[in-house]
mmCIF file of C-alpha atoms and ligand atoms in Angstrom:
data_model
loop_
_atom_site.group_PDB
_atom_site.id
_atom_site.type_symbol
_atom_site.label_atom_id
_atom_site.label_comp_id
_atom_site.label_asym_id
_atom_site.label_seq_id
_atom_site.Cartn_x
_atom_site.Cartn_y
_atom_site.Cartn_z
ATOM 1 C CA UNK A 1 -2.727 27.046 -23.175
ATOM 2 C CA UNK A 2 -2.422 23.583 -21.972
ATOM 3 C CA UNK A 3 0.528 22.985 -18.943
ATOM 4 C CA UNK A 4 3.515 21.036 -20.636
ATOM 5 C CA UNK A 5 3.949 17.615 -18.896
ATOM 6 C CA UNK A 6 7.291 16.996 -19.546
ATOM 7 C CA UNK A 7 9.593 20.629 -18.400
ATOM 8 C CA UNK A 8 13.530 19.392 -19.030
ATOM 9 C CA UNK A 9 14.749 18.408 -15.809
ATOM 10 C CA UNK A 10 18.279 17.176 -15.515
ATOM 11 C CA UNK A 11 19.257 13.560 -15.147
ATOM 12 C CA UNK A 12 18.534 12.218 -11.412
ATOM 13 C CA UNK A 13 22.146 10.705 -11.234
ATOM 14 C CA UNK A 14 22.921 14.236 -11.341
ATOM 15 C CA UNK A 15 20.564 15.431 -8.922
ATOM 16 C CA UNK A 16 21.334 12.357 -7.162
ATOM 17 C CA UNK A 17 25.235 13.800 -7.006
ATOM 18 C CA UNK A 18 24.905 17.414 -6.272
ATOM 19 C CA UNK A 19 22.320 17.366 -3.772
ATOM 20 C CA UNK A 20 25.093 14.463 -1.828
ATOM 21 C CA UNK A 21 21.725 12.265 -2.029
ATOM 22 C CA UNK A 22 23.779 8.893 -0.589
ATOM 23 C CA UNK A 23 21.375 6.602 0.232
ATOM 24 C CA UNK A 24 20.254 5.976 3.920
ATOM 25 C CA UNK A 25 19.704 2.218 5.337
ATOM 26 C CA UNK A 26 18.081 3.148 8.023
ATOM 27 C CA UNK A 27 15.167 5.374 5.711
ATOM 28 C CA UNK A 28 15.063 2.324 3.544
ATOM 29 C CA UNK A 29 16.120 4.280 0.924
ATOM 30 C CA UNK A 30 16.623 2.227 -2.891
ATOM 31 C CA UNK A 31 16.380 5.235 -5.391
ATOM 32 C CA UNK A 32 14.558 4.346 -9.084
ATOM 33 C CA UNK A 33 16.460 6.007 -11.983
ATOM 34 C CA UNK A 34 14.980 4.497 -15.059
ATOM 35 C CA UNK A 35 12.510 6.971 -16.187
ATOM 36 C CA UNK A 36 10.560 4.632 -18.327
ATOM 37 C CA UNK A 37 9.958 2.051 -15.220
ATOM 38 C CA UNK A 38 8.961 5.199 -13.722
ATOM 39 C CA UNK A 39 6.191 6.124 -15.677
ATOM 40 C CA UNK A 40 5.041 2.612 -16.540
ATOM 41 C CA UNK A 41 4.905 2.559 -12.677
ATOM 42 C CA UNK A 42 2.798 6.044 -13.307
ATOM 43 C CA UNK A 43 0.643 5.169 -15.127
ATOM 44 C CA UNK A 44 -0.911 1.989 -12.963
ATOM 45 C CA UNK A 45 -3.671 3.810 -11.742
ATOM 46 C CA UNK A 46 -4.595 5.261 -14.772
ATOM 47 C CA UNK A 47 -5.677 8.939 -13.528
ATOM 48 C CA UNK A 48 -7.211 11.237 -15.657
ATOM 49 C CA UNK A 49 -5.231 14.687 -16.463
ATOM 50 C CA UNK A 50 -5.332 17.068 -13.802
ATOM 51 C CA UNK A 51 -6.224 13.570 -11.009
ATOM 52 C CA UNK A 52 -4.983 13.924 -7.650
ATOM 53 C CA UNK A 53 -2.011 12.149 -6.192
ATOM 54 C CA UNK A 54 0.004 11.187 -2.838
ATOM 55 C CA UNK A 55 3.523 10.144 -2.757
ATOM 56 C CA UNK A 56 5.281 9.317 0.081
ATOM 57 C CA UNK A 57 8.794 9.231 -0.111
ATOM 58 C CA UNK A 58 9.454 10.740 -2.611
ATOM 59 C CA UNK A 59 13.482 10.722 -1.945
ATOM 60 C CA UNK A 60 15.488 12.661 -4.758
ATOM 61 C CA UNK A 61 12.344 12.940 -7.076
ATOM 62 C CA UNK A 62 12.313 9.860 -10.022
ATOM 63 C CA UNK A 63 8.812 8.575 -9.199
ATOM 64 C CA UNK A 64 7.263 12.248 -8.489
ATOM 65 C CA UNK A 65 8.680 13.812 -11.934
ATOM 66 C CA UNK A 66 6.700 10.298 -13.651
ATOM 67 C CA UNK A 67 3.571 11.212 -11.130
ATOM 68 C CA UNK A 68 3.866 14.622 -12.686
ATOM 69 C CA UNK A 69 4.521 14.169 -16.402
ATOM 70 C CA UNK A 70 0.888 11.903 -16.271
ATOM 71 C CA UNK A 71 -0.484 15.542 -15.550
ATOM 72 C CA UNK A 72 -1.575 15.049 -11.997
ATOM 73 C CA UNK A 73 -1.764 17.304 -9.102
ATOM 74 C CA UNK A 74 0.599 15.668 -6.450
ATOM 75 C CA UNK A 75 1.282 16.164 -2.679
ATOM 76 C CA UNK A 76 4.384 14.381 -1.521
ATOM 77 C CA UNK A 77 5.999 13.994 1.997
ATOM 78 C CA UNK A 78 9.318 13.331 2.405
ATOM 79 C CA UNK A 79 11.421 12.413 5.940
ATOM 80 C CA UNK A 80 14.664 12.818 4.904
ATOM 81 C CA UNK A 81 15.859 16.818 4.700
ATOM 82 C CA UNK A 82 18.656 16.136 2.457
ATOM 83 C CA UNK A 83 16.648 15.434 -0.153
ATOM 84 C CA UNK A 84 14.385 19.147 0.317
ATOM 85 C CA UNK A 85 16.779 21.324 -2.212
ATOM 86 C CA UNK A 86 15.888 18.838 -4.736
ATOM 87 C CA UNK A 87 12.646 18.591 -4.672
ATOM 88 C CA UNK A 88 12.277 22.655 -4.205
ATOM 89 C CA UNK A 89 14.195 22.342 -7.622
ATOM 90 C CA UNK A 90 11.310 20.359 -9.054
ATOM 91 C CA UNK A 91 8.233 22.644 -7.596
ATOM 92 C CA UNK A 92 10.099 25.250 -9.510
ATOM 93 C CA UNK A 93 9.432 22.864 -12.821
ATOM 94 C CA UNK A 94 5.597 22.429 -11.429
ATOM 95 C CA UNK A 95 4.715 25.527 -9.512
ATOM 96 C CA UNK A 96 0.704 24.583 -9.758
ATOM 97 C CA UNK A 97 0.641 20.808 -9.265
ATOM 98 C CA UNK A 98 3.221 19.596 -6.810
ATOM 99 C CA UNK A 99 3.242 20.364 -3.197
ATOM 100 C CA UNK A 100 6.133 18.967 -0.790
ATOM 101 C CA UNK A 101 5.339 18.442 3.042
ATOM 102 C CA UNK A 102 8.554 18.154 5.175
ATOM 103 C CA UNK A 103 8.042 15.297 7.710
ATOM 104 C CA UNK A 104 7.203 11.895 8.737
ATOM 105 C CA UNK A 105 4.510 10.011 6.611
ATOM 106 C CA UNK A 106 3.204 7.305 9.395
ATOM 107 C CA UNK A 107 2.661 11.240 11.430
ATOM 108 C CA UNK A 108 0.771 12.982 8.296
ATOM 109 C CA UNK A 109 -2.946 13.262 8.231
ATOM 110 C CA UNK A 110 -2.901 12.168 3.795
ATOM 111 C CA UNK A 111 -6.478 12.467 3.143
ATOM 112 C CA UNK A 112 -6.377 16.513 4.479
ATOM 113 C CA UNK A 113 -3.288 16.963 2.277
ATOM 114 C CA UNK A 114 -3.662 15.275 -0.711
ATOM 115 C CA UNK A 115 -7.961 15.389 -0.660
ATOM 116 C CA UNK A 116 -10.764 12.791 -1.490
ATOM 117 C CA UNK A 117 -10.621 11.147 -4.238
ATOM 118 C CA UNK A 118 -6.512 10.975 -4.770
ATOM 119 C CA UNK A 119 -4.035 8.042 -5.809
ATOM 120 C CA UNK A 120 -1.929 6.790 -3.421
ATOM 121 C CA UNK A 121 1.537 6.046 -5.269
ATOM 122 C CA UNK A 122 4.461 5.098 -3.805
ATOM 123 C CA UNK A 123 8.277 3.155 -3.797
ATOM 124 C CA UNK A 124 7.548 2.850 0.266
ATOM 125 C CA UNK A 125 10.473 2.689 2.785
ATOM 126 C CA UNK A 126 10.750 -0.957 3.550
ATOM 127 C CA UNK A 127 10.356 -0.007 7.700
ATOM 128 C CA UNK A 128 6.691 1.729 7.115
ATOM 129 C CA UNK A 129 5.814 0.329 4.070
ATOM 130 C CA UNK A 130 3.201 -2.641 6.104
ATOM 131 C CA UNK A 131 1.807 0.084 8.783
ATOM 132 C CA UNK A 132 1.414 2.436 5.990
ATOM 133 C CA UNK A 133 -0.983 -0.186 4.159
ATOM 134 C CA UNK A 134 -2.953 -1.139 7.012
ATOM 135 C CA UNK A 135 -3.494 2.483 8.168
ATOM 136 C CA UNK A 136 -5.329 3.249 4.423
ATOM 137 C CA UNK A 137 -7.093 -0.152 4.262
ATOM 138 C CA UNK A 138 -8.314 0.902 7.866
ATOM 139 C CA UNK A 139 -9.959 4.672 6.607
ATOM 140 C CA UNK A 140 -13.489 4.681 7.129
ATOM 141 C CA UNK A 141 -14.817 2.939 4.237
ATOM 142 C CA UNK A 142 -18.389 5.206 3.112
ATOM 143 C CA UNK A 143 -19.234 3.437 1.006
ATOM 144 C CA UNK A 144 -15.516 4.141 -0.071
ATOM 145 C CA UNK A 145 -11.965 4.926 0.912
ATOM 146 C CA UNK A 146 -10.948 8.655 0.729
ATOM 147 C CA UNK A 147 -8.375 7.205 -1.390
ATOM 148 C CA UNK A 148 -9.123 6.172 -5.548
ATOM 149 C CA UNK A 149 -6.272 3.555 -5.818
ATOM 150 C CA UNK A 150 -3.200 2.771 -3.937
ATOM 151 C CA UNK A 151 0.113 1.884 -6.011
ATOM 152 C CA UNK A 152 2.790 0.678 -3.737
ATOM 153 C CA UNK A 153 5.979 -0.751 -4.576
ATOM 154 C CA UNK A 154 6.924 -3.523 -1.881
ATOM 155 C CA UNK A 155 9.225 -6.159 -1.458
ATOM 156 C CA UNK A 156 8.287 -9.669 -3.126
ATOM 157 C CA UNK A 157 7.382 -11.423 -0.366
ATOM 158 C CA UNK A 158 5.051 -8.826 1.098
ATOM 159 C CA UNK A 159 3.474 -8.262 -2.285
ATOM 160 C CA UNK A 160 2.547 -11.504 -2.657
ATOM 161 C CA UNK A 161 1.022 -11.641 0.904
ATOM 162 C CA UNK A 162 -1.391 -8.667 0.241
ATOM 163 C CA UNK A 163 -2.404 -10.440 -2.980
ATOM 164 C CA UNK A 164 -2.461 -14.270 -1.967
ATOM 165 C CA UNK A 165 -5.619 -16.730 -2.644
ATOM 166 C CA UNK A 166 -6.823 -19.208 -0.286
ATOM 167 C CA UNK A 167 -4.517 -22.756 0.788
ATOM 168 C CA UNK A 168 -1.078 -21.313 -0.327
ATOM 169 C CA UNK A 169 1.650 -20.024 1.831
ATOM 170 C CA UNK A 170 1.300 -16.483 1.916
ATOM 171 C CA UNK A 171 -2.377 -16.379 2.578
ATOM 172 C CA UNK A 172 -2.840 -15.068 6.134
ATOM 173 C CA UNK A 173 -3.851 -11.790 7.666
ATOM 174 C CA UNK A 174 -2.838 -8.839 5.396
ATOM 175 C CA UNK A 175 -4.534 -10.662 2.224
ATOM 176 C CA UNK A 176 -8.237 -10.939 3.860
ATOM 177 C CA UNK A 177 -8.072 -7.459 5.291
ATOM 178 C CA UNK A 178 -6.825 -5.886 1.725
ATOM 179 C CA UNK A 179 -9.097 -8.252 0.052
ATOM 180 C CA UNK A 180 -12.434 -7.989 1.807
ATOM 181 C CA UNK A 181 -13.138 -4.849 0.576
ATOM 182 C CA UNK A 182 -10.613 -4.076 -2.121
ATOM 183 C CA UNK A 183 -9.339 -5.961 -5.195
ATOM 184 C CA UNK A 184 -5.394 -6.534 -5.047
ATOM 185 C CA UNK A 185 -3.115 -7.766 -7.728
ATOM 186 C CA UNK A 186 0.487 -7.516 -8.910
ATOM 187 C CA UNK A 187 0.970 -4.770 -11.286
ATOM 188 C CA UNK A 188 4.676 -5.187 -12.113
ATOM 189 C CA UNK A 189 7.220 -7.440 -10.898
ATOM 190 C CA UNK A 190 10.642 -4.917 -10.540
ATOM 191 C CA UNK A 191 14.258 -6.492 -10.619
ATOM 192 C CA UNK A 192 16.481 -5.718 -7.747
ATOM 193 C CA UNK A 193 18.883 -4.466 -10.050
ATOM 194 C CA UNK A 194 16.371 -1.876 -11.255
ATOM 195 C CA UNK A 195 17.017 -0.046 -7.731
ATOM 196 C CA UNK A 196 20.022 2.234 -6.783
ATOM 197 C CA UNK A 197 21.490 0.506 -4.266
ATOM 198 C CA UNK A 198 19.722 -2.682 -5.423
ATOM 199 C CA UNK A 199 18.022 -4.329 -2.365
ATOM 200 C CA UNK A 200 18.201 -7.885 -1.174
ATOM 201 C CA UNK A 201 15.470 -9.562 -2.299
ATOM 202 C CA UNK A 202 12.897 -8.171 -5.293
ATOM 203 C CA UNK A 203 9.906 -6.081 -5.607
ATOM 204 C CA UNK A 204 6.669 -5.851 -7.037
ATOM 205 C CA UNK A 205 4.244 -3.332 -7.890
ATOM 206 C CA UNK A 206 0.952 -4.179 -5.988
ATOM 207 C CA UNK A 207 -2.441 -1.996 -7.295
ATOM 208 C CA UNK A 208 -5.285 -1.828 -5.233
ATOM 209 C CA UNK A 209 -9.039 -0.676 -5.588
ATOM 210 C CA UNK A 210 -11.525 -0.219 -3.058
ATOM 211 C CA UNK A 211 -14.445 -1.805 -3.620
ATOM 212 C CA UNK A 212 -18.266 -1.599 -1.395
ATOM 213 C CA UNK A 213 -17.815 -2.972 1.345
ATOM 214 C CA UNK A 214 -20.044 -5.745 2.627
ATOM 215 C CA UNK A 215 -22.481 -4.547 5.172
ATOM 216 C CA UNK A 216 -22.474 -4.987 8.712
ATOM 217 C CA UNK A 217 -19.138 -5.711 9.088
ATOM 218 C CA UNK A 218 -17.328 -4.206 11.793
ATOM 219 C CA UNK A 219 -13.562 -3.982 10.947
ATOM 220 C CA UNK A 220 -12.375 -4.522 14.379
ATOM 221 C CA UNK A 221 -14.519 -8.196 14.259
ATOM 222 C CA UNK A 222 -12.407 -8.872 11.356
ATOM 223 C CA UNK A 223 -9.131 -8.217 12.729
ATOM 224 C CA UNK A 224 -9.753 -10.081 15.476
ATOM 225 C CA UNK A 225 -10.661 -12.920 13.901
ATOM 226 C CA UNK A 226 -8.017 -13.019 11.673
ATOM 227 C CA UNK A 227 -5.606 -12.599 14.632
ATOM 228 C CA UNK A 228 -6.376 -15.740 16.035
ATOM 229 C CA UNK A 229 -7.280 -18.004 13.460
ATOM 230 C CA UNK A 230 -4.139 -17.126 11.381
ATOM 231 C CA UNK A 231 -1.937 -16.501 15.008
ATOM 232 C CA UNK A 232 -1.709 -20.354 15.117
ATOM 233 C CA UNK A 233 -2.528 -21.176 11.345
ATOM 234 C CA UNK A 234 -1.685 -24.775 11.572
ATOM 235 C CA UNK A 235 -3.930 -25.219 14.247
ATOM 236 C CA UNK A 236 -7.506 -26.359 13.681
ATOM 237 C CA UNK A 237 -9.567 -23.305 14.221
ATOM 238 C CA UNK A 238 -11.961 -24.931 16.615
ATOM 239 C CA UNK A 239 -8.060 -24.928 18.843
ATOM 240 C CA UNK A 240 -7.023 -21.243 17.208
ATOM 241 C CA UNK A 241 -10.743 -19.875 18.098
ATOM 242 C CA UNK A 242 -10.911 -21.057 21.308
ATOM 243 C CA UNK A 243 -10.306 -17.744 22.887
ATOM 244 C CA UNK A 244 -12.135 -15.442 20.965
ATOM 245 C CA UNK A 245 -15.613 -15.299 22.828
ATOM 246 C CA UNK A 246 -18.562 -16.083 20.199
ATOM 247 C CA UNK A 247 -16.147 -17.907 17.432
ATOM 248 C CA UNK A 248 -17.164 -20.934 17.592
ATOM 249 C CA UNK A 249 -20.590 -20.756 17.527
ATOM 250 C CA UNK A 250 -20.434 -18.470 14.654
ATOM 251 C CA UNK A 251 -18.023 -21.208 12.712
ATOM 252 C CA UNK A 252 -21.544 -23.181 13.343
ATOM 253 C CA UNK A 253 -23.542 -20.716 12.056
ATOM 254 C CA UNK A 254 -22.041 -20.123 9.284
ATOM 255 C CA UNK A 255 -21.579 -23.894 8.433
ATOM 256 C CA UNK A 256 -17.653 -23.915 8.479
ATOM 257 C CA UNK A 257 -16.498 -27.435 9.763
ATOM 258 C CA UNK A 258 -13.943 -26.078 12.929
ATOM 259 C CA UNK A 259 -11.712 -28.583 12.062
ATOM 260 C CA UNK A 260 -10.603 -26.665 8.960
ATOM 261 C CA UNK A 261 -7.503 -24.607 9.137
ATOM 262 C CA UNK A 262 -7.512 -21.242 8.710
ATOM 263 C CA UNK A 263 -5.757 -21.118 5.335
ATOM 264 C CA UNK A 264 -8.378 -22.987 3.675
ATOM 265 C CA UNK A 265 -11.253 -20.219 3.983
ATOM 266 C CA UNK A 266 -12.453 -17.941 1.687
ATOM 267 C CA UNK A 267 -11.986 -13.941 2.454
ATOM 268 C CA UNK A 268 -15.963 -14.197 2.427
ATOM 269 C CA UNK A 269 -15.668 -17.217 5.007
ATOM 270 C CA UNK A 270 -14.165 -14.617 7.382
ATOM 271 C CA UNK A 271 -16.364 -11.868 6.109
ATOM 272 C CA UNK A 272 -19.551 -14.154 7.169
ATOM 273 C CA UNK A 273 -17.409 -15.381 10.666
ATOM 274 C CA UNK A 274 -17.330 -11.740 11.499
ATOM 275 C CA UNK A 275 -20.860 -10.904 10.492
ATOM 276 C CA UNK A 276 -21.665 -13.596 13.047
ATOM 277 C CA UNK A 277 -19.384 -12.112 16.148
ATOM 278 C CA UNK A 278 -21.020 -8.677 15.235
ATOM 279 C CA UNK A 279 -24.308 -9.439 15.736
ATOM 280 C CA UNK A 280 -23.211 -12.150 18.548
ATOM 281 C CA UNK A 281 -22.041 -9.094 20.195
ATOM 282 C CA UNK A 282 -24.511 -6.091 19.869
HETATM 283 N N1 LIG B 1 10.514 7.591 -4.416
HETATM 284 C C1 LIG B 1 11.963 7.430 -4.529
HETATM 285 C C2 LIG B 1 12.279 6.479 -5.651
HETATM 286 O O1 LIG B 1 11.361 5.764 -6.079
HETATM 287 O O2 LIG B 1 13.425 6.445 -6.095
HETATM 288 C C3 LIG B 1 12.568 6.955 -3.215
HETATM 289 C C4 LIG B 1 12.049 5.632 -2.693
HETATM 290 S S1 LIG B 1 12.909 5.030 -1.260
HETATM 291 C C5 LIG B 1 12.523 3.304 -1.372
HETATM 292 C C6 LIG B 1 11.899 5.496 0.129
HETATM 293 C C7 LIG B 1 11.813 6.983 0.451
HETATM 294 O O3 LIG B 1 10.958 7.178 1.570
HETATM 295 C C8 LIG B 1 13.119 7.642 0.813
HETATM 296 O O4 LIG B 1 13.253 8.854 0.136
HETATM 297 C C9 LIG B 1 13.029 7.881 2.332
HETATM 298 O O5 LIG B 1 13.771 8.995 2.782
HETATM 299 C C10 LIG B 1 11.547 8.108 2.476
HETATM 300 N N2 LIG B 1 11.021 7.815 3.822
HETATM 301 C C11 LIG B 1 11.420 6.863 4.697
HETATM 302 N N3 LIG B 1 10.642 6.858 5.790
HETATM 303 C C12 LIG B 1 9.706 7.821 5.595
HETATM 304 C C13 LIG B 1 8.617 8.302 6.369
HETATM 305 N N4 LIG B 1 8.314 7.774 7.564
HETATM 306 N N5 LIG B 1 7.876 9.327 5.876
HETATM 307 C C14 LIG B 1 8.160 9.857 4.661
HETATM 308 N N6 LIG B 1 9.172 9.453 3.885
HETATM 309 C C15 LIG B 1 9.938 8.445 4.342
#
């Protein structure tokens, strides 16, 4: 007989309320309640029934019950101990398909616990939410991730730097090392008032897929590259180059004028930069 989805489970305000769930600051804690946002979040990645999923975070439950009710086999880690009693309350409702690991995400090794092959989903704590990223983008890539998709909710402004185009503000660092080797876009914008306590500023929904990478690329070529050319990102990059060994002549090689900025290249300008260094190098 096939597993029902959708087990009742009682409102999360009340869950919320008898597990004494305030919300903490400092865990960057802004709870989702509206179970229809919740599943439209859900269903981003579009995993088949019975797909595999990580959560992290997953706080008194709203986003993990929507994981859940998409028919997915989820394995979420959560910091905060208060918030344990309630989600033992909804392995009870899922005994098969959701697993909850006590501790701290940036500490867990999530391709061992959740497998190959899963969906990364998550409302991230604003404090981990960037090293969190970077760690996944920076899994061996062979020829892909051990991750399928990654579904993060982040603030506004760091949503749009992840997905940001060549020559406009955001465009720096974190958008040519998601975008090298992954497509990135803005699934869902999300109102602050849509959060419990609503945050500051708003959110957004950013979906990512992993795509080949380009060969010969060493990642740590990349990052350097884009340390200094975006670490002074007004400067001309012959000036922002200037003190990573090999740059320049590879700026020639390539056929990029060094008296462009660093905001006006293409993710494939850097991509061919650091092809350049690597073999410069080796
Ligand atoms: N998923 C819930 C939701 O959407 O309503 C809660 C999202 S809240 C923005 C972030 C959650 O991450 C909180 O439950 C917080 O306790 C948890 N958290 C914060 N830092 C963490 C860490 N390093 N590892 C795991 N969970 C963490």
């Amino acid at each position: 007989m096939p597993v029902d989805p959708r087990p009742a489970l009682p409102p999360l305000r009340d869950v919320i309320a008898r597990h004494g769930l305030a919300a903490s600051k400092a865990l960057g804690q802004n709870f989702l309640l509206d179970e229809q946002l919740l599943d439209r979040i859900a269903a981003i990645p579009g995993m088949p029934q019975g797909g595999r999923a990580f959560e992290v975070g997953p706080g008194p439950g709203g986003l993990t019950r929507a994981i859940l009710r998409t028919g997915a086999h989820l394995v979420a880690v959560e910091r905060d101990q208060r918030c344990l009693p309630a989600l033992a309350e909804l392995q009870e409702a899922f005994p098969d398909r959701l697993r909850i690991i006590s501790g701290d995400a940036m500490q867990v090794d999530a391709r061992a616990e959740a497998g190959e092959g899963a969906h990364i989903i998550a409302n991230l704590p604003y404090n981990v939410g960037t090293p969190l990223l970077v760690g996944w983008l920076s899994a061996p890539w062979e020829p892909l991730p051990w991750w399928a998709s990654l579904t993060l909710m982040f603030q506004m402004e760091v949503a749009e730097r992840i997905v940001a185009r060549p020559g406009t503000d955001h465009y720096g660092r974190l958008a040519v090392l998601t975008q090298w080797r992954a497509d990135a876009r803005i699934a869902m914008k999300v109102h602050r008032s849509a959060f419990t306590p609503p945050p500051k500023v708003m959110s957004a929904v950013v979906h990512i897929t992993p795509r080949a990478a380009p060969d010969g690329i060493a990642l740590r070529h990349l990052e350097r590259l884009t340390a200094a050319a975006f670490g002074q990102r007004r400067k001309m990059l012959r000036q922002s180059l200037k003190g990573l060994p090999g740059a320049i002549d590879a700026l020639e090689a390539v056929g990029i004028d060094p008296q462009r900025r660093a905001e006006t290249l293409a993710v494939e300008d850097f991509v061919e930069i650091a092809r350049h260094l690597g073999n410069a190098t080796r």
